[in-house]
Amino acid sequence: MALRLVIGNWKMQLTVREAVHLALTLRHSRLASQARLVLCPSFTALSAVSRVLHGSPIELGAQNLAPVANGAMTGEVSASDLKILGCRFVIVGHSDRRALGETDAQIRQKVRQALASGLTPVLCVGERRAERRPGQARPVVRGQVQSAVSGLPPAQRRRVRITYEPVWAISPGGPVTPPQAFAMAEVIWQSLGGQASPLIYGGSVTPSNINAFLDGTHFSGVLVGQASLTARSLISLVNG
Ligand code: PGA
């Protein structure tokens, strides 16, 4: 069975100093060996957090990356630099970024950039509250998945960790029920031609609801925002 994967998305919630402090506390905590913990600090904290995590089993991820390898792109950060800084994962297409105007075409390019640099893309897909009406959410999610992975050879496609994160369920919204999330996981599998490997779930995951989502069949990992901001909560997410 796949290791329980917990990805902490710290968004823009912590200062560099707070991020380093939290990473240090986690590094010196007892974490279950059946779990994999990935921390995604903001770009400005990546280097310092990377030094703290060096030699520990806790892994590093970034929250975004540039859609091209290099060039005149003010404010962007390349996949290769993320790799050099010690990242193994990168979140792609988070709804916060889609809300800022990121397009499916850019997300497709970002997935490719991540893969080309040896990073694992954590591809976020999910319907917005207005798209929750019956019959609408499924085509939206299917379209996001197919657009992001279209044209990828099967071996590369398998390296993309697809994350179902209904936008309306991100805190302070409520979580979906596990059966609702499982049903969408099956839609995602169908859109990938029946490839049924476990996905990641995100949206108001807490220590008290995590186990209901991680059934090992539909989901083997979680992407966590709010509940990843304290050591206590992250440790209970990891240790179960
Ligand atoms: P949340 O955020 O866990 O606070 O709902 C998840 C996310 O936005 O990735």
JSON list of C-alpha atoms and ligand atoms in Angstrom, two decimals:
[
{"chain": "A", "resi": 1, "resn": "MET", "atom": "CA", "xyz": [0.00, 0.00, 0.00]},
{"chain": "A", "resi": 2, "resn": "ALA", "atom": "CA", "xyz": [1.22, 3.51, -0.84]},
{"chain": "A", "resi": 3, "resn": "LEU", "atom": "CA", "xyz": [2.74, 5.54, 1.99]},
{"chain": "A", "resi": 4, "resn": "ARG", "atom": "CA", "xyz": [0.40, 8.11, 3.52]},
{"chain": "A", "resi": 5, "resn": "LEU", "atom": "CA", "xyz": [1.42, 11.37, 1.86]},
{"chain": "A", "resi": 6, "resn": "VAL", "atom": "CA", "xyz": [0.81, 14.64, 3.72]},
{"chain": "A", "resi": 7, "resn": "ILE", "atom": "CA", "xyz": [1.62, 17.83, 1.82]},
{"chain": "A", "resi": 8, "resn": "GLY", "atom": "CA", "xyz": [1.54, 21.04, 3.84]},
{"chain": "A", "resi": 9, "resn": "ASN", "atom": "CA", "xyz": [0.71, 24.08, 1.71]},
{"chain": "A", "resi": 10, "resn": "TRP", "atom": "CA", "xyz": [1.80, 27.02, 3.84]},
{"chain": "A", "resi": 11, "resn": "LYS", "atom": "CA", "xyz": [0.59, 29.51, 1.20]},
{"chain": "A", "resi": 12, "resn": "MET", "atom": "CA", "xyz": [1.60, 33.07, 2.26]},
{"chain": "A", "resi": 13, "resn": "GLN", "atom": "CA", "xyz": [0.69, 32.42, 5.89]},
{"chain": "A", "resi": 14, "resn": "LEU", "atom": "CA", "xyz": [4.11, 32.26, 7.57]},
{"chain": "A", "resi": 15, "resn": "THR", "atom": "CA", "xyz": [7.07, 34.62, 7.70]},
{"chain": "A", "resi": 16, "resn": "VAL", "atom": "CA", "xyz": [10.46, 33.15, 6.80]},
{"chain": "A", "resi": 17, "resn": "ARG", "atom": "CA", "xyz": [11.31, 33.05, 10.50]},
{"chain": "A", "resi": 18, "resn": "GLU", "atom": "CA", "xyz": [8.06, 31.24, 11.37]},
{"chain": "A", "resi": 19, "resn": "ALA", "atom": "CA", "xyz": [8.55, 28.76, 8.52]},
{"chain": "A", "resi": 20, "resn": "VAL", "atom": "CA", "xyz": [12.07, 27.92, 9.70]},
{"chain": "A", "resi": 21, "resn": "HIS", "atom": "CA", "xyz": [10.87, 27.53, 13.28]},
{"chain": "A", "resi": 22, "resn": "LEU", "atom": "CA", "xyz": [8.03, 25.19, 12.27]},
{"chain": "A", "resi": 23, "resn": "ALA", "atom": "CA", "xyz": [10.34, 23.13, 10.04]},
{"chain": "A", "resi": 24, "resn": "LEU", "atom": "CA", "xyz": [12.86, 22.82, 12.91]},
{"chain": "A", "resi": 25, "resn": "THR", "atom": "CA", "xyz": [10.16, 21.65, 15.32]},
{"chain": "A", "resi": 26, "resn": "LEU", "atom": "CA", "xyz": [8.96, 19.05, 12.81]},
{"chain": "A", "resi": 27, "resn": "ARG", "atom": "CA", "xyz": [12.49, 17.88, 12.13]},
{"chain": "A", "resi": 28, "resn": "HIS", "atom": "CA", "xyz": [12.93, 17.11, 15.81]},
{"chain": "A", "resi": 29, "resn": "SER", "atom": "CA", "xyz": [9.51, 15.43, 16.20]},
{"chain": "A", "resi": 30, "resn": "ARG", "atom": "CA", "xyz": [8.67, 11.76, 16.09]},
{"chain": "A", "resi": 31, "resn": "LEU", "atom": "CA", "xyz": [6.96, 11.11, 12.75]},
{"chain": "A", "resi": 32, "resn": "ALA", "atom": "CA", "xyz": [5.49, 7.78, 11.62]},
{"chain": "A", "resi": 33, "resn": "SER", "atom": "CA", "xyz": [7.74, 5.99, 9.14]},
{"chain": "A", "resi": 34, "resn": "GLN", "atom": "CA", "xyz": [4.69, 4.85, 7.12]},
{"chain": "A", "resi": 35, "resn": "ALA", "atom": "CA", "xyz": [4.06, 8.47, 6.15]},
{"chain": "A", "resi": 36, "resn": "ARG", "atom": "CA", "xyz": [5.74, 10.98, 3.86]},
{"chain": "A", "resi": 37, "resn": "LEU", "atom": "CA", "xyz": [5.64, 14.62, 4.86]},
{"chain": "A", "resi": 38, "resn": "VAL", "atom": "CA", "xyz": [6.22, 17.37, 2.29]},
{"chain": "A", "resi": 39, "resn": "LEU", "atom": "CA", "xyz": [6.45, 21.02, 3.32]},
{"chain": "A", "resi": 40, "resn": "CYS", "atom": "CA", "xyz": [5.64, 23.75, 0.77]},
{"chain": "A", "resi": 41, "resn": "PRO", "atom": "CA", "xyz": [6.81, 27.13, 2.11]},
{"chain": "A", "resi": 42, "resn": "SER", "atom": "CA", "xyz": [6.69, 30.35, 0.13]},
{"chain": "A", "resi": 43, "resn": "PHE", "atom": "CA", "xyz": [9.51, 30.96, -2.39]},
{"chain": "A", "resi": 44, "resn": "THR", "atom": "CA", "xyz": [11.31, 33.29, 0.01]},
{"chain": "A", "resi": 45, "resn": "ALA", "atom": "CA", "xyz": [11.53, 30.61, 2.72]},
{"chain": "A", "resi": 46, "resn": "LEU", "atom": "CA", "xyz": [12.53, 27.69, 0.47]},
{"chain": "A", "resi": 47, "resn": "SER", "atom": "CA", "xyz": [16.27, 28.06, 0.85]},
{"chain": "A", "resi": 48, "resn": "ALA", "atom": "CA", "xyz": [16.22, 28.42, 4.65]},
{"chain": "A", "resi": 49, "resn": "VAL", "atom": "CA", "xyz": [13.71, 25.57, 5.12]},
{"chain": "A", "resi": 50, "resn": "SER", "atom": "CA", "xyz": [15.72, 23.40, 2.74]},
{"chain": "A", "resi": 51, "resn": "ARG", "atom": "CA", "xyz": [18.79, 23.83, 4.99]},
{"chain": "A", "resi": 52, "resn": "VAL", "atom": "CA", "xyz": [16.73, 22.88, 8.05]},
{"chain": "A", "resi": 53, "resn": "LEU", "atom": "CA", "xyz": [15.40, 19.72, 6.37]},
{"chain": "A", "resi": 54, "resn": "HIS", "atom": "CA", "xyz": [18.73, 18.62, 4.91]},
{"chain": "A", "resi": 55, "resn": "GLY", "atom": "CA", "xyz": [19.37, 14.99, 5.92]},
{"chain": "A", "resi": 56, "resn": "SER", "atom": "CA", "xyz": [15.86, 14.51, 7.34]},
{"chain": "A", "resi": 57, "resn": "PRO", "atom": "CA", "xyz": [13.11, 12.39, 5.74]},
{"chain": "A", "resi": 58, "resn": "ILE", "atom": "CA", "xyz": [10.84, 15.45, 5.49]},
{"chain": "A", "resi": 59, "resn": "GLU", "atom": "CA", "xyz": [10.67, 16.60, 1.87]},
{"chain": "A", "resi": 60, "resn": "LEU", "atom": "CA", "xyz": [10.42, 20.01, 0.30]},
{"chain": "A", "resi": 61, "resn": "GLY", "atom": "CA", "xyz": [7.96, 21.34, -2.27]},
{"chain": "A", "resi": 62, "resn": "ALA", "atom": "CA", "xyz": [7.19, 24.68, -3.89]},
{"chain": "A", "resi": 63, "resn": "GLN", "atom": "CA", "xyz": [3.80, 26.31, -4.38]},
{"chain": "A", "resi": 64, "resn": "ASN", "atom": "CA", "xyz": [4.21, 27.32, -8.01]},
{"chain": "A", "resi": 65, "resn": "LEU", "atom": "CA", "xyz": [6.73, 27.49, -10.87]},
{"chain": "A", "resi": 66, "resn": "ALA", "atom": "CA", "xyz": [7.28, 29.31, -14.15]},
{"chain": "A", "resi": 67, "resn": "PRO", "atom": "CA", "xyz": [5.69, 27.89, -17.32]},
{"chain": "A", "resi": 68, "resn": "VAL", "atom": "CA", "xyz": [8.98, 28.12, -19.23]},
{"chain": "A", "resi": 69, "resn": "ALA", "atom": "CA", "xyz": [12.54, 27.04, -18.46]},
{"chain": "A", "resi": 70, "resn": "ASN", "atom": "CA", "xyz": [14.11, 30.51, -18.35]},
{"chain": "A", "resi": 71, "resn": "GLY", "atom": "CA", "xyz": [13.91, 33.96, -19.86]},
{"chain": "A", "resi": 72, "resn": "ALA", "atom": "CA", "xyz": [12.72, 37.49, -19.28]},
{"chain": "A", "resi": 73, "resn": "MET", "atom": "CA", "xyz": [9.91, 36.66, -16.83]},
{"chain": "A", "resi": 74, "resn": "THR", "atom": "CA", "xyz": [9.91, 39.14, -13.99]},
{"chain": "A", "resi": 75, "resn": "GLY", "atom": "CA", "xyz": [8.85, 37.59, -10.70]},
{"chain": "A", "resi": 76, "resn": "GLU", "atom": "CA", "xyz": [8.83, 34.00, -11.90]},
{"chain": "A", "resi": 77, "resn": "VAL", "atom": "CA", "xyz": [10.87, 31.08, -10.52]},
{"chain": "A", "resi": 78, "resn": "SER", "atom": "CA", "xyz": [12.12, 28.25, -12.73]},
{"chain": "A", "resi": 79, "resn": "ALA", "atom": "CA", "xyz": [11.70, 24.52, -12.15]},
{"chain": "A", "resi": 80, "resn": "SER", "atom": "CA", "xyz": [15.45, 24.01, -12.32]},
{"chain": "A", "resi": 81, "resn": "ASP", "atom": "CA", "xyz": [16.07, 26.52, -9.52]},
{"chain": "A", "resi": 82, "resn": "LEU", "atom": "CA", "xyz": [13.42, 24.79, -7.38]},
{"chain": "A", "resi": 83, "resn": "LYS", "atom": "CA", "xyz": [15.23, 21.52, -7.96]},
{"chain": "A", "resi": 84, "resn": "ILE", "atom": "CA", "xyz": [18.59, 23.05, -7.03]},
{"chain": "A", "resi": 85, "resn": "LEU", "atom": "CA", "xyz": [17.03, 24.39, -3.82]},
{"chain": "A", "resi": 86, "resn": "GLY", "atom": "CA", "xyz": [16.09, 20.84, -2.84]},
{"chain": "A", "resi": 87, "resn": "CYS", "atom": "CA", "xyz": [12.44, 20.64, -3.92]},
{"chain": "A", "resi": 88, "resn": "ARG", "atom": "CA", "xyz": [11.06, 17.28, -4.98]},
{"chain": "A", "resi": 89, "resn": "PHE", "atom": "CA", "xyz": [7.46, 18.43, -5.41]},
{"chain": "A", "resi": 90, "resn": "VAL", "atom": "CA", "xyz": [5.73, 21.47, -6.84]},
{"chain": "A", "resi": 91, "resn": "ILE", "atom": "CA", "xyz": [2.05, 22.42, -6.59]},
{"chain": "A", "resi": 92, "resn": "VAL", "atom": "CA", "xyz": [0.61, 23.26, -10.02]},
{"chain": "A", "resi": 93, "resn": "GLY", "atom": "CA", "xyz": [-2.74, 24.87, -10.80]},
{"chain": "A", "resi": 94, "resn": "HIS", "atom": "CA", "xyz": [-3.81, 25.58, -7.23]},
{"chain": "A", "resi": 95, "resn": "SER", "atom": "CA", "xyz": [-7.19, 27.32, -7.22]},
{"chain": "A", "resi": 96, "resn": "ASP", "atom": "CA", "xyz": [-5.56, 30.41, -5.64]},
{"chain": "A", "resi": 97, "resn": "ARG", "atom": "CA", "xyz": [-3.48, 30.70, -8.80]},
{"chain": "A", "resi": 98, "resn": "ARG", "atom": "CA", "xyz": [-6.33, 29.85, -11.16]},
{"chain": "A", "resi": 99, "resn": "ALA", "atom": "CA", "xyz": [-8.29, 32.65, -9.43]},
{"chain": "A", "resi": 100, "resn": "LEU", "atom": "CA", "xyz": [-5.43, 35.02, -10.32]},
{"chain": "A", "resi": 101, "resn": "GLY", "atom": "CA", "xyz": [-5.89, 34.15, -13.99]},
{"chain": "A", "resi": 102, "resn": "GLU", "atom": "CA", "xyz": [-3.72, 31.07, -14.52]},
{"chain": "A", "resi": 103, "resn": "THR", "atom": "CA", "xyz": [-5.04, 29.25, -17.58]},
{"chain": "A", "resi": 104, "resn": "ASP", "atom": "CA", "xyz": [-5.27, 25.57, -18.47]},
{"chain": "A", "resi": 105, "resn": "ALA", "atom": "CA", "xyz": [-2.63, 26.17, -21.15]},
{"chain": "A", "resi": 106, "resn": "GLN", "atom": "CA", "xyz": [-0.19, 27.62, -18.60]},
{"chain": "A", "resi": 107, "resn": "ILE", "atom": "CA", "xyz": [-0.91, 24.76, -16.21]},
{"chain": "A", "resi": 108, "resn": "ARG", "atom": "CA", "xyz": [-0.12, 22.28, -18.96]},
{"chain": "A", "resi": 109, "resn": "GLN", "atom": "CA", "xyz": [3.22, 24.03, -19.56]},
{"chain": "A", "resi": 110, "resn": "LYS", "atom": "CA", "xyz": [3.99, 24.07, -15.85]},
{"chain": "A", "resi": 111, "resn": "VAL", "atom": "CA", "xyz": [3.35, 20.33, -15.55]},
{"chain": "A", "resi": 112, "resn": "ARG", "atom": "CA", "xyz": [5.83, 19.79, -18.37]},
{"chain": "A", "resi": 113, "resn": "GLN", "atom": "CA", "xyz": [8.43, 22.09, -16.85]},
{"chain": "A", "resi": 114, "resn": "ALA", "atom": "CA", "xyz": [8.16, 20.28, -13.52]},
{"chain": "A", "resi": 115, "resn": "LEU", "atom": "CA", "xyz": [8.53, 16.85, -15.11]},
{"chain": "A", "resi": 116, "resn": "ALA", "atom": "CA", "xyz": [11.45, 17.97, -17.28]},
{"chain": "A", "resi": 117, "resn": "SER", "atom": "CA", "xyz": [13.33, 19.08, -14.16]},
{"chain": "A", "resi": 118, "resn": "GLY", "atom": "CA", "xyz": [12.60, 15.90, -12.23]},
{"chain": "A", "resi": 119, "resn": "LEU", "atom": "CA", "xyz": [10.02, 17.51, -9.91]},
{"chain": "A", "resi": 120, "resn": "THR", "atom": "CA", "xyz": [6.77, 15.76, -9.05]},
{"chain": "A", "resi": 121, "resn": "PRO", "atom": "CA", "xyz": [3.85, 18.01, -10.05]},
{"chain": "A", "resi": 122, "resn": "VAL", "atom": "CA", "xyz": [0.99, 18.06, -7.55]},
{"chain": "A", "resi": 123, "resn": "LEU", "atom": "CA", "xyz": [-1.72, 19.00, -10.03]},
{"chain": "A", "resi": 124, "resn": "CYS", "atom": "CA", "xyz": [-4.76, 20.61, -8.39]},
{"chain": "A", "resi": 125, "resn": "VAL", "atom": "CA", "xyz": [-8.15, 20.23, -10.03]},
{"chain": "A", "resi": 126, "resn": "GLY", "atom": "CA", "xyz": [-11.58, 21.01, -8.65]},
{"chain": "A", "resi": 127, "resn": "GLU", "atom": "CA", "xyz": [-14.84, 22.77, -9.31]},
{"chain": "A", "resi": 128, "resn": "ARG", "atom": "CA", "xyz": [-15.73, 26.21, -7.94]},
{"chain": "A", "resi": 129, "resn": "ARG", "atom": "CA", "xyz": [-18.84, 26.79, -5.85]},
{"chain": "A", "resi": 130, "resn": "ALA", "atom": "CA", "xyz": [-20.74, 28.14, -8.88]},
{"chain": "A", "resi": 131, "resn": "GLU", "atom": "CA", "xyz": [-19.88, 24.96, -10.81]},
{"chain": "A", "resi": 132, "resn": "ARG", "atom": "CA", "xyz": [-21.31, 22.64, -8.17]},
{"chain": "A", "resi": 133, "resn": "ARG", "atom": "CA", "xyz": [-24.70, 22.41, -9.82]},
{"chain": "A", "resi": 134, "resn": "PRO", "atom": "CA", "xyz": [-25.67, 18.88, -10.86]},
{"chain": "A", "resi": 135, "resn": "GLY", "atom": "CA", "xyz": [-24.04, 17.81, -14.08]},
{"chain": "A", "resi": 136, "resn": "GLN", "atom": "CA", "xyz": [-21.53, 20.67, -14.10]},
{"chain": "A", "resi": 137, "resn": "ALA", "atom": "CA", "xyz": [-18.76, 19.74, -11.71]},
{"chain": "A", "resi": 138, "resn": "ARG", "atom": "CA", "xyz": [-17.75, 16.53, -13.46]},
{"chain": "A", "resi": 139, "resn": "PRO", "atom": "CA", "xyz": [-17.09, 18.02, -16.90]},
{"chain": "A", "resi": 140, "resn": "VAL", "atom": "CA", "xyz": [-15.15, 20.88, -15.30]},
{"chain": "A", "resi": 141, "resn": "VAL", "atom": "CA", "xyz": [-12.86, 18.53, -13.40]},
{"chain": "A", "resi": 142, "resn": "ARG", "atom": "CA", "xyz": [-12.53, 16.14, -16.33]},
{"chain": "A", "resi": 143, "resn": "GLY", "atom": "CA", "xyz": [-11.57, 19.06, -18.59]},
{"chain": "A", "resi": 144, "resn": "GLN", "atom": "CA", "xyz": [-8.92, 20.33, -16.14]},
{"chain": "A", "resi": 145, "resn": "VAL", "atom": "CA", "xyz": [-7.32, 16.89, -15.85]},
{"chain": "A", "resi": 146, "resn": "GLN", "atom": "CA", "xyz": [-7.33, 16.12, -19.56]},
{"chain": "A", "resi": 147, "resn": "SER", "atom": "CA", "xyz": [-5.98, 19.53, -20.50]},
{"chain": "A", "resi": 148, "resn": "ALA", "atom": "CA", "xyz": [-3.11, 19.32, -17.98]},
{"chain": "A", "resi": 149, "resn": "VAL", "atom": "CA", "xyz": [-1.87, 15.86, -18.98]},
{"chain": "A", "resi": 150, "resn": "SER", "atom": "CA", "xyz": [-2.78, 15.78, -22.66]},
{"chain": "A", "resi": 151, "resn": "GLY", "atom": "CA", "xyz": [0.04, 14.62, -24.88]},
{"chain": "A", "resi": 152, "resn": "LEU", "atom": "CA", "xyz": [2.15, 13.25, -22.03]},
{"chain": "A", "resi": 153, "resn": "PRO", "atom": "CA", "xyz": [3.53, 9.77, -22.58]},
{"chain": "A", "resi": 154, "resn": "PRO", "atom": "CA", "xyz": [2.06, 7.26, -20.08]},
{"chain": "A", "resi": 155, "resn": "ALA", "atom": "CA", "xyz": [5.25, 7.04, -18.00]},
{"chain": "A", "resi": 156, "resn": "GLN", "atom": "CA", "xyz": [5.27, 10.82, -17.47]},
{"chain": "A", "resi": 157, "resn": "ARG", "atom": "CA", "xyz": [1.54, 10.93, -16.85]},
{"chain": "A", "resi": 158, "resn": "ARG", "atom": "CA", "xyz": [1.99, 8.47, -14.00]},
{"chain": "A", "resi": 159, "resn": "ARG", "atom": "CA", "xyz": [4.42, 10.87, -12.32]},
{"chain": "A", "resi": 160, "resn": "VAL", "atom": "CA", "xyz": [1.75, 13.57, -12.02]},
{"chain": "A", "resi": 161, "resn": "ARG", "atom": "CA", "xyz": [0.08, 13.44, -8.59]},
{"chain": "A", "resi": 162, "resn": "ILE", "atom": "CA", "xyz": [-3.50, 14.51, -9.28]},
{"chain": "A", "resi": 163, "resn": "THR", "atom": "CA", "xyz": [-5.15, 16.30, -6.40]},
{"chain": "A", "resi": 164, "resn": "TYR", "atom": "CA", "xyz": [-8.90, 16.68, -6.19]},
{"chain": "A", "resi": 165, "resn": "GLU", "atom": "CA", "xyz": [-9.49, 19.91, -4.33]},
{"chain": "A", "resi": 166, "resn": "PRO", "atom": "CA", "xyz": [-13.04, 21.25, -4.65]},
{"chain": "A", "resi": 167, "resn": "VAL", "atom": "CA", "xyz": [-12.58, 25.01, -4.40]},
{"chain": "A", "resi": 168, "resn": "TRP", "atom": "CA", "xyz": [-15.69, 25.51, -2.26]},
{"chain": "A", "resi": 169, "resn": "ALA", "atom": "CA", "xyz": [-14.35, 23.02, 0.29]},
{"chain": "A", "resi": 170, "resn": "ILE", "atom": "CA", "xyz": [-11.08, 24.85, 0.96]},
{"chain": "A", "resi": 171, "resn": "SER", "atom": "CA", "xyz": [-11.21, 26.37, 4.45]},
{"chain": "A", "resi": 172, "resn": "PRO", "atom": "CA", "xyz": [-13.09, 28.28, 5.68]},
{"chain": "A", "resi": 173, "resn": "GLY", "atom": "CA", "xyz": [-15.53, 26.32, 3.46]},
{"chain": "A", "resi": 174, "resn": "GLY", "atom": "CA", "xyz": [-16.72, 22.93, 4.60]},
{"chain": "A", "resi": 175, "resn": "PRO", "atom": "CA", "xyz": [-15.16, 19.62, 3.53]},
{"chain": "A", "resi": 176, "resn": "VAL", "atom": "CA", "xyz": [-16.91, 17.41, 1.02]},
{"chain": "A", "resi": 177, "resn": "THR", "atom": "CA", "xyz": [-18.10, 14.11, 2.39]},
{"chain": "A", "resi": 178, "resn": "PRO", "atom": "CA", "xyz": [-15.71, 11.23, 1.66]},
{"chain": "A", "resi": 179, "resn": "PRO", "atom": "CA", "xyz": [-18.27, 9.52, -0.65]},
{"chain": "A", "resi": 180, "resn": "GLN", "atom": "CA", "xyz": [-18.57, 12.75, -2.71]},
{"chain": "A", "resi": 181, "resn": "ALA", "atom": "CA", "xyz": [-14.78, 12.90, -3.01]},
{"chain": "A", "resi": 182, "resn": "PHE", "atom": "CA", "xyz": [-14.53, 9.19, -3.91]},
{"chain": "A", "resi": 183, "resn": "ALA", "atom": "CA", "xyz": [-17.13, 9.67, -6.66]},
{"chain": "A", "resi": 184, "resn": "MET", "atom": "CA", "xyz": [-15.06, 12.47, -8.18]},
{"chain": "A", "resi": 185, "resn": "ALA", "atom": "CA", "xyz": [-11.90, 10.35, -7.92]},
{"chain": "A", "resi": 186, "resn": "GLU", "atom": "CA", "xyz": [-13.64, 7.82, -10.13]},
{"chain": "A", "resi": 187, "resn": "VAL", "atom": "CA", "xyz": [-14.55, 10.54, -12.64]},
{"chain": "A", "resi": 188, "resn": "ILE", "atom": "CA", "xyz": [-10.86, 11.53, -12.70]},
{"chain": "A", "resi": 189, "resn": "TRP", "atom": "CA", "xyz": [-9.79, 7.93, -13.30]},
{"chain": "A", "resi": 190, "resn": "GLN", "atom": "CA", "xyz": [-12.27, 7.64, -16.17]},
{"chain": "A", "resi": 191, "resn": "SER", "atom": "CA", "xyz": [-10.89, 10.83, -17.70]},
{"chain": "A", "resi": 192, "resn": "LEU", "atom": "CA", "xyz": [-7.46, 9.19, -17.61]},
{"chain": "A", "resi": 193, "resn": "GLY", "atom": "CA", "xyz": [-8.72, 6.18, -19.50]},
{"chain": "A", "resi": 194, "resn": "GLY", "atom": "CA", "xyz": [-9.36, 4.00, -16.46]},
{"chain": "A", "resi": 195, "resn": "GLN", "atom": "CA", "xyz": [-5.93, 4.33, -14.84]},
{"chain": "A", "resi": 196, "resn": "ALA", "atom": "CA", "xyz": [-6.90, 3.82, -11.19]},
{"chain": "A", "resi": 197, "resn": "SER", "atom": "CA", "xyz": [-3.99, 4.80, -8.97]},
{"chain": "A", "resi": 198, "resn": "PRO", "atom": "CA", "xyz": [-4.79, 6.62, -5.72]},
{"chain": "A", "resi": 199, "resn": "LEU", "atom": "CA", "xyz": [-5.10, 10.39, -5.87]},
{"chain": "A", "resi": 200, "resn": "ILE", "atom": "CA", "xyz": [-4.58, 13.19, -3.34]},
{"chain": "A", "resi": 201, "resn": "TYR", "atom": "CA", "xyz": [-7.50, 14.95, -1.64]},
{"chain": "A", "resi": 202, "resn": "GLY", "atom": "CA", "xyz": [-7.45, 18.58, -0.49]},
{"chain": "A", "resi": 203, "resn": "GLY", "atom": "CA", "xyz": [-9.97, 20.91, 1.14]},
{"chain": "A", "resi": 204, "resn": "SER", "atom": "CA", "xyz": [-10.45, 21.44, 4.91]},
{"chain": "A", "resi": 205, "resn": "VAL", "atom": "CA", "xyz": [-8.50, 18.33, 5.86]},
{"chain": "A", "resi": 206, "resn": "THR", "atom": "CA", "xyz": [-7.97, 18.12, 9.64]},
{"chain": "A", "resi": 207, "resn": "PRO", "atom": "CA", "xyz": [-6.58, 15.51, 12.04]},
{"chain": "A", "resi": 208, "resn": "SER", "atom": "CA", "xyz": [-10.16, 14.43, 12.77]},
{"chain": "A", "resi": 209, "resn": "ASN", "atom": "CA", "xyz": [-11.30, 13.83, 9.17]},
{"chain": "A", "resi": 210, "resn": "ILE", "atom": "CA", "xyz": [-8.06, 12.75, 7.41]},
{"chain": "A", "resi": 211, "resn": "ASN", "atom": "CA", "xyz": [-8.56, 9.01, 7.89]},
{"chain": "A", "resi": 212, "resn": "ALA", "atom": "CA", "xyz": [-12.02, 9.10, 6.33]},
{"chain": "A", "resi": 213, "resn": "PHE", "atom": "CA", "xyz": [-10.49, 10.37, 3.06]},
{"chain": "A", "resi": 214, "resn": "LEU", "atom": "CA", "xyz": [-7.41, 8.13, 3.02]},
{"chain": "A", "resi": 215, "resn": "ASP", "atom": "CA", "xyz": [-9.06, 4.86, 2.06]},
{"chain": "A", "resi": 216, "resn": "GLY", "atom": "CA", "xyz": [-5.93, 3.82, 0.11]},
{"chain": "A", "resi": 217, "resn": "THR", "atom": "CA", "xyz": [-8.01, 3.11, -2.99]},
{"chain": "A", "resi": 218, "resn": "HIS", "atom": "CA", "xyz": [-9.26, 6.54, -4.03]},
{"chain": "A", "resi": 219, "resn": "PHE", "atom": "CA", "xyz": [-6.83, 8.67, -2.04]},
{"chain": "A", "resi": 220, "resn": "SER", "atom": "CA", "xyz": [-3.43, 7.95, -0.51]},
{"chain": "A", "resi": 221, "resn": "GLY", "atom": "CA", "xyz": [-2.47, 11.52, 0.28]},
{"chain": "A", "resi": 222, "resn": "VAL", "atom": "CA", "xyz": [-3.76, 14.91, 1.34]},
{"chain": "A", "resi": 223, "resn": "LEU", "atom": "CA", "xyz": [-2.95, 18.52, 0.51]},
{"chain": "A", "resi": 224, "resn": "VAL", "atom": "CA", "xyz": [-3.46, 20.60, 3.64]},
{"chain": "A", "resi": 225, "resn": "GLY", "atom": "CA", "xyz": [-3.51, 24.36, 4.14]},
{"chain": "A", "resi": 226, "resn": "GLN", "atom": "CA", "xyz": [-4.84, 25.64, 7.45]},
{"chain": "A", "resi": 227, "resn": "ALA", "atom": "CA", "xyz": [-4.17, 22.47, 9.46]},
{"chain": "A", "resi": 228, "resn": "SER", "atom": "CA", "xyz": [-0.53, 22.42, 8.31]},
{"chain": "A", "resi": 229, "resn": "LEU", "atom": "CA", "xyz": [0.36, 25.67, 10.06]},
{"chain": "A", "resi": 230, "resn": "THR", "atom": "CA", "xyz": [1.12, 24.25, 13.51]},
{"chain": "A", "resi": 231, "resn": "ALA", "atom": "CA", "xyz": [3.45, 21.41, 14.46]},
{"chain": "A", "resi": 232, "resn": "ARG", "atom": "CA", "xyz": [0.87, 19.77, 16.68]},
{"chain": "A", "resi": 233, "resn": "SER", "atom": "CA", "xyz": [-1.74, 19.52, 13.96]},
{"chain": "A", "resi": 234, "resn": "LEU", "atom": "CA", "xyz": [0.75, 18.44, 11.24]},
{"chain": "A", "resi": 235, "resn": "ILE", "atom": "CA", "xyz": [2.19, 15.73, 13.47]},
{"chain": "A", "resi": 236, "resn": "SER", "atom": "CA", "xyz": [-1.27, 14.30, 14.12]},
{"chain": "A", "resi": 237, "resn": "LEU", "atom": "CA", "xyz": [-2.05, 14.40, 10.39]},
{"chain": "A", "resi": 238, "resn": "VAL", "atom": "CA", "xyz": [1.13, 12.43, 9.71]},
{"chain": "A", "resi": 239, "resn": "ASN", "atom": "CA", "xyz": [0.89, 10.02, 12.63]},
{"chain": "A", "resi": 240, "resn": "GLY", "atom": "CA", "xyz": [-2.83, 9.38, 12.23]},
{"chain": "B", "resi": 1, "resn": "PGA", "atom": "P1", "xyz": [-7.21, 24.06, 3.51]},
{"chain": "B", "resi": 1, "resn": "PGA", "atom": "O1", "xyz": [-6.42, 24.46, 2.19]},
{"chain": "B", "resi": 1, "resn": "PGA", "atom": "O2", "xyz": [-6.65, 22.77, 4.02]},
{"chain": "B", "resi": 1, "resn": "PGA", "atom": "O3", "xyz": [-6.96, 25.21, 4.45]},
{"chain": "B", "resi": 1, "resn": "PGA", "atom": "O4", "xyz": [-8.66, 23.93, 3.15]},
{"chain": "B", "resi": 1, "resn": "PGA", "atom": "C1", "xyz": [-6.06, 23.49, 1.24]},
{"chain": "B", "resi": 1, "resn": "PGA", "atom": "C2", "xyz": [-5.44, 24.15, 0.04]},
{"chain": "B", "resi": 1, "resn": "PGA", "atom": "O5", "xyz": [-5.88, 25.26, -0.35]},
{"chain": "B", "resi": 1, "resn": "PGA", "atom": "O6", "xyz": [-4.52, 23.59, -0.56]}
]
